[in-house]
Amino acid sequence: MKAGGKRDLVSIDDLSSDEIRELFRRADEFRADLRAWTHVCRGSIMATLFLEASTRTRLSFESAMLRLGGGVITAADVTTTSFSKGESLADTVRVVGGSYADIVVIRHPQDGAARVAAQYASVPVVNGGDGSHEHPTQTLCDLYTLWREKGQIEGLDVVLCGDLRYSRTIHSFAYALARFRANIITVPYPGFEMPAHVIERLARDFGVSTSIASVRDLPGFAGNDKGAAYLTSSRPHQLALFTKLSEVDVDHIDAIYMTRAQRERHHGETIEGYPRIDREMLKSERMRDVRLMHPLPRVDEIDYELDDDPRAIYFRQAAFGVPMRMALMAFLLGAIELDARPPEHVSSEPGLRFPVGGPRCRNDRCVTNGEGRSYLPLDFRLVAEEPPRVGCAYCSAEIETRFVGSATSHCFHAWNAPPVRRIRPENRVYFESAEQARAAGFQEDAELAGS
Amino acid sequence: MKAGGKRDLVSIDDLSSDEIRELFRRADEFRADLRAWTHVCRGSIMATLFLEASTRTRLSFESAMLRLGGGVITAADVTTTSFSKGESLADTVRVVGGSYADIVVIRHPQDGAARVAAQYASVPVVNGGDGSHEHPTQTLCDLYTLWREKGQIEGLDVVLCGDLRYSRTIHSFAYALARFRANIITVPYPGFEMPAHVIERLARDFGVSTSIASVRDLPGFAGNDKGAAYLTSSRPHQLALFTKLSEVDVDHIDAIYMTRAQRERHHGETIEGYPRIDREMLKSERMRDVRLMHPLPRVDEIDYELDDDPRAIYFRQAAFGVPMRMALMAFLLGAIELDARPPEHVSSEPGLRFPVGGPRCRNDRCVTNGEGRSYLPLDFRLVAEEPPRVGCAYCSAEIETRFVGSATSHCFHAWNAPPVRRIRPENRVYFESAEQARAAGFQEDAELAGS
Amino acid sequence: MKAGGKRDLVSIDDLSSDEIRELFRRADEFRADLRAWTHVCRGSIMATLFLEASTRTRLSFESAMLRLGGGVITAADVTTTSFSKGESLADTVRVVGGSYADIVVIRHPQDGAARVAAQYASVPVVNGGDGSHEHPTQTLCDLYTLWREKGQIEGLDVVLCGDLRYSRTIHSFAYALARFRANIITVPYPGFEMPAHVIERLARDFGVSTSIASVRDLPGFAGNDKGAAYLTSSRPHQLALFTKLSEVDVDHIDAIYMTRAQRERHHGETIEGYPRIDREMLKSERMRDVRLMHPLPRVDEIDYELDDDPRAIYFRQAAFGVPMRMALMAFLLGAIELDARPPEHVSSEPGLRFPVGGPRCRNDRCVTNGEGRSYLPLDFRLVAEEPPRVGCAYCSAEIETRFVGSATSHCFHAWNAPPVRRIRPENRVYFESAEQARAAGFQEDAELAGS
């Protein structure tokens, strides 16, 4: 399904760290004079397929493409049904990516939908936000902002503040910070702590370890709050010495990333006393070089009086989105080339293809349980071994499995039974229960023996 | 009202067959490198006025215009009322075609609306679908696809399959196939046969005669189905010898044009057992060179497993829409010239102007009964003589008339009375009843004599 | 907040009369060949933020920008909430005007919203209509049409006809006519007379005096109608001799500006017998050189049969909107320069900043009582002195004040008390009541004396 050399941005992991750094430098060139680049992508067309409203993100992409001299066709604020009269997303992107557009930006309410688009479109696909899964260009712009403001990302102390539970932006940014070896201080609004699965993934994928953080001078919503945590990479780098400490005293903050309460994803939680940053809070010495970031829209989390403070960079952060997206689009369209190597794996590669009857993704909002239910193959990746856990290749939601079968012999075993080791990894099929394995046409070893 | 040399595409009949063939060759040139033509229409602006949702068609037009280097302004998914605050369509297109745009593409829920736009706009108008009347660029793209895939259209055996009753696309494609002398095999879902008025027009306008078709190897929904018919031109061409046969044995199929059930136009009909094409069905020898077409969106009529079969060309068909529309737009904007002669008549010419009180179009969804009721002249064309039938010049719906009057003497007669022959054709006025004639201020000969 | 040299068009007063005349000449150049200017603003991007539906205005702006070679990003028909997830207008324009766009056109349902946009955006802002406040580009286009058709505006006799009460367009056009010293004859539909506050402002700002007009030959809706008035500038110009007359006999009409009933702003008023212009009405000698204008959409106020009359220029008027807007946009973007001097004051300048507790704008639909309530400063201008009246700097609604305080001493007095004269004008603070002054922390002189 995937065309030869095309590159997509479904996940931030579809770019190598070196590519990201190189794109930052390209973005800097574009930023220097935004009106000077209309020759770069002349003749190319971007389609913005926004099956969920997000005017701001859409306008940022469209501005980037126009500034590169390309054309834009837009299907915005359309619902799945009105757009497609029952058509699958796979068909839609094959049509739009067929001759209408040379690159497709998709926003979709279902988790994992961007991967579907990338698999079926013959042109590059950019994820403009798929459900509560990923929004990689937001993360790219946030990283670029931090890099531009501080000259580097490694070793920075970054506070993530507010609704850490429901904010997709915060989760993605946390992974990216860990990948670039910044330290994270979580300062959640009580009840909206960073979810365990995010902490686990930070530990598993990036070797991040957690300490209790003591953050003075964030009065009113931090201080001795038991929710505050210090997350730092255990790989050797300048702050590794802190990782053994049970409590980290944060005496310097490089950036605060504030986020609004994601009310549209709440279930009746109160947000009374939600943190709010004002001038007073930035008076402390350890805030002297802080950069105050916010993905916007802000509701009431940052006092208007801070807007003129040079440390308040949220509007600059939004402005950086255009040159950053210009660099990305120009790269994906082949208008600029990077010296850096691509990542070894990209998210649209097929993973473990499970048989019908085998495990399905349990995330209700996953595209495999949504509009792709009738045509998408079941596709997982192995994320942990003992016991085996598989993650949906579309939405990343994980399932713990207990049984392992062989795709060649069609027999299965408990995951820790010795015969499992004799099944080649590429032939292993994972099941949550013996019933599920049997439903998929596999037989237990004992049954085989007895037959 | 109509500006001097402008050309519109209200109906497929607004292009001569030679022009169509020449546009195919132009489309081929554009298709060879879609990104190479931004100089062709630079400075021109297309307005897409979509007073009915059709994202796919709109994006195809907009992509075509951008690829030609033009600009696009869009009013999409607007309802008649919200767009116009009570303004007539005539006023809207005079404004938009005044200086806003150099070409207007209109989609409108009322039959015949595109002709209104063409009459009142001073710039070229393209019909992007007017009610259930016409959608000529879809037909043009379908023909172009067939021509590209098979090298010609004349003499091809084309199966039309599925909902032949409600699909505007199927009706228009059938007329176009007949015009280019392909043979048509109708394979309807029972209860959704090709309507009698379409068969009649095929016979009347294109000399098509009907035989019973025997189509084996379309198991499950064709076979001995009494609905299957073979429609072939009676004009001399390579397949004319078949026309005497009472049953045509179809032993070779060049193309199958599949269509979804047009549920939005149904009145509660069941579609259980609606035909569905799968790999099994294409295994027969007579399907070896078939091309499987579909106007998209597909719902469930074609199995996903066929998508990779080289004979399944529905995505290519959609992709061909952009270069075909590029050729059309460039032609209408005067950016390319054709050697071929235009047709003798175009659909926006005034027809028979009937007096107030005379026959009105009886199609409820016709624009003359809709938003144009207060300002459009009653405008018809004579489509048959004995007895006389007139067709609405806007929506093509036909009325049988029984009386003929003279616009000069204001007397009227039964249609087959001898005095009718003495009325010059251009002075004839047609009425459905004597009452109607009197209401329009005409007197019966007898009355005249008696007075 | 305001960037150095940027120019906005919040109100027609943001352009000097000489600038307007120069823009007319520029518009003429653009109009000569609309397709020849794609080099003028290449690389620039316009954002159309339409938080209220107005397809026609939006398309006119977008066409103008595309014809200048610029790009367009659009957020149309979005509601405040869906666009912003609770974001303030100030934040929205800072983001969109940050790097997304080089110029912002805004339409907003709240009076005065365009001034908010101009104050917070770092790029030029054009008011595309803010509530019932202003729509300056409509006025500019109307003036340009009159100037083109008549060669000048000074001294013309212009009839304003129809719903003079609720039409924002009529009010703005009246001010502009007075500014350019045309004479106005009001011919309202009874019950829809020109509001007193408009007449008052015409007198105050432009020295216009009012006579009774006798307009024969506008049968059926004018004649001896007591609502007809003749408004003429009292400044010396060619028609000044009329101003002493108690009744002006209008024997020559240069233009009739017709307007539809603004039903969306009515409160159940009947519009039976609303004036309607037809061919008969234009037969009189004094109508020989009339120009019939209408801002469109027309509903039923002008008979369709007039559309082909050369004096009916409403479609040309709409067409002139594009070159006029091209001239404006090119000027605001710095692509063309004007020799004329700018006005001394522009509407986005800060006015009298009143303390919390002091007078608030009493216009319910004013942006300071709407989405800007939480963050906009209270900002007024002194519009009259005895007694003092202040006008909201955002929406222009006026308040009569009775007390004047000193911002330095914090004591206040009745407006006509002698001590007021000793307060420097820039330190004066105005209050509607003594209670209000006290609520704002001011003390009455007597209280001071008694304390």
PDB file of N, CA, C and O in Angstrom, chain C residues 350-371:
ATOM      1  N   PRO C 350      -5.706  55.064  21.820  1.00  0.00           N
ATOM      2  CA  PRO C 350      -6.395  55.063  23.112  1.00  0.00           C
ATOM      3  C   PRO C 350      -7.087  56.394  23.333  1.00  0.00           C
ATOM      4  O   PRO C 350      -6.602  57.444  22.903  1.00  0.00           O
ATOM      5  N   GLY C 351      -8.250  56.350  23.985  1.00  0.00           N
ATOM      6  CA  GLY C 351      -8.987  57.569  24.284  1.00  0.00           C
ATOM      7  C   GLY C 351      -8.888  57.884  25.760  1.00  0.00           C
ATOM      8  O   GLY C 351      -7.816  57.788  26.364  1.00  0.00           O
ATOM      9  N   LEU C 352     -10.009  58.256  26.375  1.00  0.00           N
ATOM     10  CA  LEU C 352     -10.061  58.515  27.804  1.00  0.00           C
ATOM     11  C   LEU C 352     -10.180  57.181  28.521  1.00  0.00           C
ATOM     12  O   LEU C 352     -11.152  56.456  28.326  1.00  0.00           O
ATOM     13  N   ARG C 353      -9.206  56.859  29.316  1.00  0.00           N
ATOM     14  CA  ARG C 353      -9.255  55.588  30.046  1.00  0.00           C
ATOM     15  C   ARG C 353      -9.932  55.820  31.392  1.00  0.00           C
ATOM     16  O   ARG C 353      -9.383  56.536  32.234  1.00  0.00           O
ATOM     17  N   PHE C 354     -11.093  55.258  31.563  1.00  0.00           N
ATOM     18  CA  PHE C 354     -11.855  55.504  32.789  1.00  0.00           C
ATOM     19  C   PHE C 354     -11.535  54.471  33.850  1.00  0.00           C
ATOM     20  O   PHE C 354     -11.197  53.324  33.544  1.00  0.00           O
ATOM     21  N   PRO C 355     -11.651  54.869  35.129  1.00  0.00           N
ATOM     22  CA  PRO C 355     -11.335  53.912  36.194  1.00  0.00           C
ATOM     23  C   PRO C 355     -12.442  52.867  36.354  1.00  0.00           C
ATOM     24  O   PRO C 355     -13.590  53.086  35.954  1.00  0.00           O
ATOM     25  N   VAL C 356     -12.062  51.734  36.931  1.00  0.00           N
ATOM     26  CA  VAL C 356     -13.033  50.692  37.247  1.00  0.00           C
ATOM     27  C   VAL C 356     -14.106  51.286  38.160  1.00  0.00           C
ATOM     28  O   VAL C 356     -13.790  52.026  39.092  1.00  0.00           O
ATOM     29  N   GLY C 357     -15.350  50.974  37.889  1.00  0.00           N
ATOM     30  CA  GLY C 357     -16.454  51.555  38.646  1.00  0.00           C
ATOM     31  C   GLY C 357     -17.066  52.735  37.925  1.00  0.00           C
ATOM     32  O   GLY C 357     -18.197  53.110  38.188  1.00  0.00           O
ATOM     33  N   GLY C 358     -16.297  53.357  37.013  1.00  0.00           N
ATOM     34  CA  GLY C 358     -16.793  54.485  36.235  1.00  0.00           C
ATOM     35  C   GLY C 358     -17.740  54.031  35.145  1.00  0.00           C
ATOM     36  O   GLY C 358     -18.165  52.868  35.128  1.00  0.00           O
ATOM     37  N   PRO C 359     -18.089  54.937  34.233  1.00  0.00           N
ATOM     38  CA  PRO C 359     -19.080  54.582  33.218  1.00  0.00           C
ATOM     39  C   PRO C 359     -18.610  53.444  32.328  1.00  0.00           C
ATOM     40  O   PRO C 359     -17.436  53.374  31.970  1.00  0.00           O
ATOM     41  N   ARG C 360     -19.530  52.587  32.039  1.00  0.00           N
ATOM     42  CA  ARG C 360     -19.305  51.508  31.053  1.00  0.00           C
ATOM     43  C   ARG C 360     -20.185  51.825  29.859  1.00  0.00           C
ATOM     44  O   ARG C 360     -21.233  52.451  29.990  1.00  0.00           O
ATOM     45  N   CYS C 361     -19.823  51.314  28.718  1.00  0.00           N
ATOM     46  CA  CYS C 361     -20.670  51.439  27.541  1.00  0.00           C
ATOM     47  C   CYS C 361     -22.008  50.760  27.821  1.00  0.00           C
ATOM     48  O   CYS C 361     -22.056  49.681  28.411  1.00  0.00           O
ATOM     49  N   ARG C 362     -23.127  51.441  27.426  1.00  0.00           N
ATOM     50  CA  ARG C 362     -24.438  50.879  27.720  1.00  0.00           C
ATOM     51  C   ARG C 362     -25.020  50.107  26.550  1.00  0.00           C
ATOM     52  O   ARG C 362     -26.181  49.698  26.585  1.00  0.00           O
ATOM     53  N   ASN C 363     -24.225  49.953  25.505  1.00  0.00           N
ATOM     54  CA  ASN C 363     -24.672  49.200  24.336  1.00  0.00           C
ATOM     55  C   ASN C 363     -24.458  47.710  24.598  1.00  0.00           C
ATOM     56  O   ASN C 363     -23.316  47.238  24.699  1.00  0.00           O
ATOM     57  N   ASP C 364     -25.553  46.987  24.739  1.00  0.00           N
ATOM     58  CA  ASP C 364     -25.473  45.560  25.058  1.00  0.00           C
ATOM     59  C   ASP C 364     -24.637  44.777  24.071  1.00  0.00           C
ATOM     60  O   ASP C 364     -24.063  43.744  24.406  1.00  0.00           O
ATOM     61  N   ARG C 365     -24.641  45.236  22.822  1.00  0.00           N
ATOM     62  CA  ARG C 365     -23.936  44.474  21.800  1.00  0.00           C
ATOM     63  C   ARG C 365     -22.498  44.931  21.614  1.00  0.00           C
ATOM     64  O   ARG C 365     -21.793  44.457  20.732  1.00  0.00           O
ATOM     65  N   CYS C 366     -22.074  45.878  22.464  1.00  0.00           N
ATOM     66  CA  CYS C 366     -20.689  46.361  22.361  1.00  0.00           C
ATOM     67  C   CYS C 366     -19.725  45.266  22.823  1.00  0.00           C
ATOM     68  O   CYS C 366     -19.999  44.534  23.774  1.00  0.00           O
ATOM     69  N   VAL C 367     -18.602  45.191  22.157  1.00  0.00           N
ATOM     70  CA  VAL C 367     -17.598  44.181  22.487  1.00  0.00           C
ATOM     71  C   VAL C 367     -17.101  44.346  23.923  1.00  0.00           C
ATOM     72  O   VAL C 367     -16.684  43.371  24.550  1.00  0.00           O
ATOM     73  N   THR C 368     -17.183  45.550  24.486  1.00  0.00           N
ATOM     74  CA  THR C 368     -16.738  45.725  25.879  1.00  0.00           C
ATOM     75  C   THR C 368     -17.722  45.110  26.866  1.00  0.00           C
ATOM     76  O   THR C 368     -17.389  44.875  28.018  1.00  0.00           O
ATOM     77  N   ASN C 369     -18.943  44.872  26.401  1.00  0.00           N
ATOM     78  CA  ASN C 369     -19.908  44.138  27.224  1.00  0.00           C
ATOM     79  C   ASN C 369     -20.037  42.701  26.766  1.00  0.00           C
ATOM     80  O   ASN C 369     -20.859  41.949  27.272  1.00  0.00           O
ATOM     81  N   GLY C 370     -19.263  42.337  25.758  1.00  0.00           N
ATOM     82  CA  GLY C 370     -19.339  40.993  25.200  1.00  0.00           C
ATOM     83  C   GLY C 370     -18.072  40.240  25.500  1.00  0.00           C
ATOM     84  O   GLY C 370     -17.691  40.113  26.664  1.00  0.00           O
ATOM     85  N   GLU C 371     -17.406  39.790  24.449  1.00  0.00           N
ATOM     86  CA  GLU C 371     -16.305  38.890  24.710  1.00  0.00           C
ATOM     87  C   GLU C 371     -15.089  39.616  25.301  1.00  0.00           C
ATOM     88  O   GLU C 371     -14.228  38.966  25.880  1.00  0.00           O
TER      89      GLU C 371
END
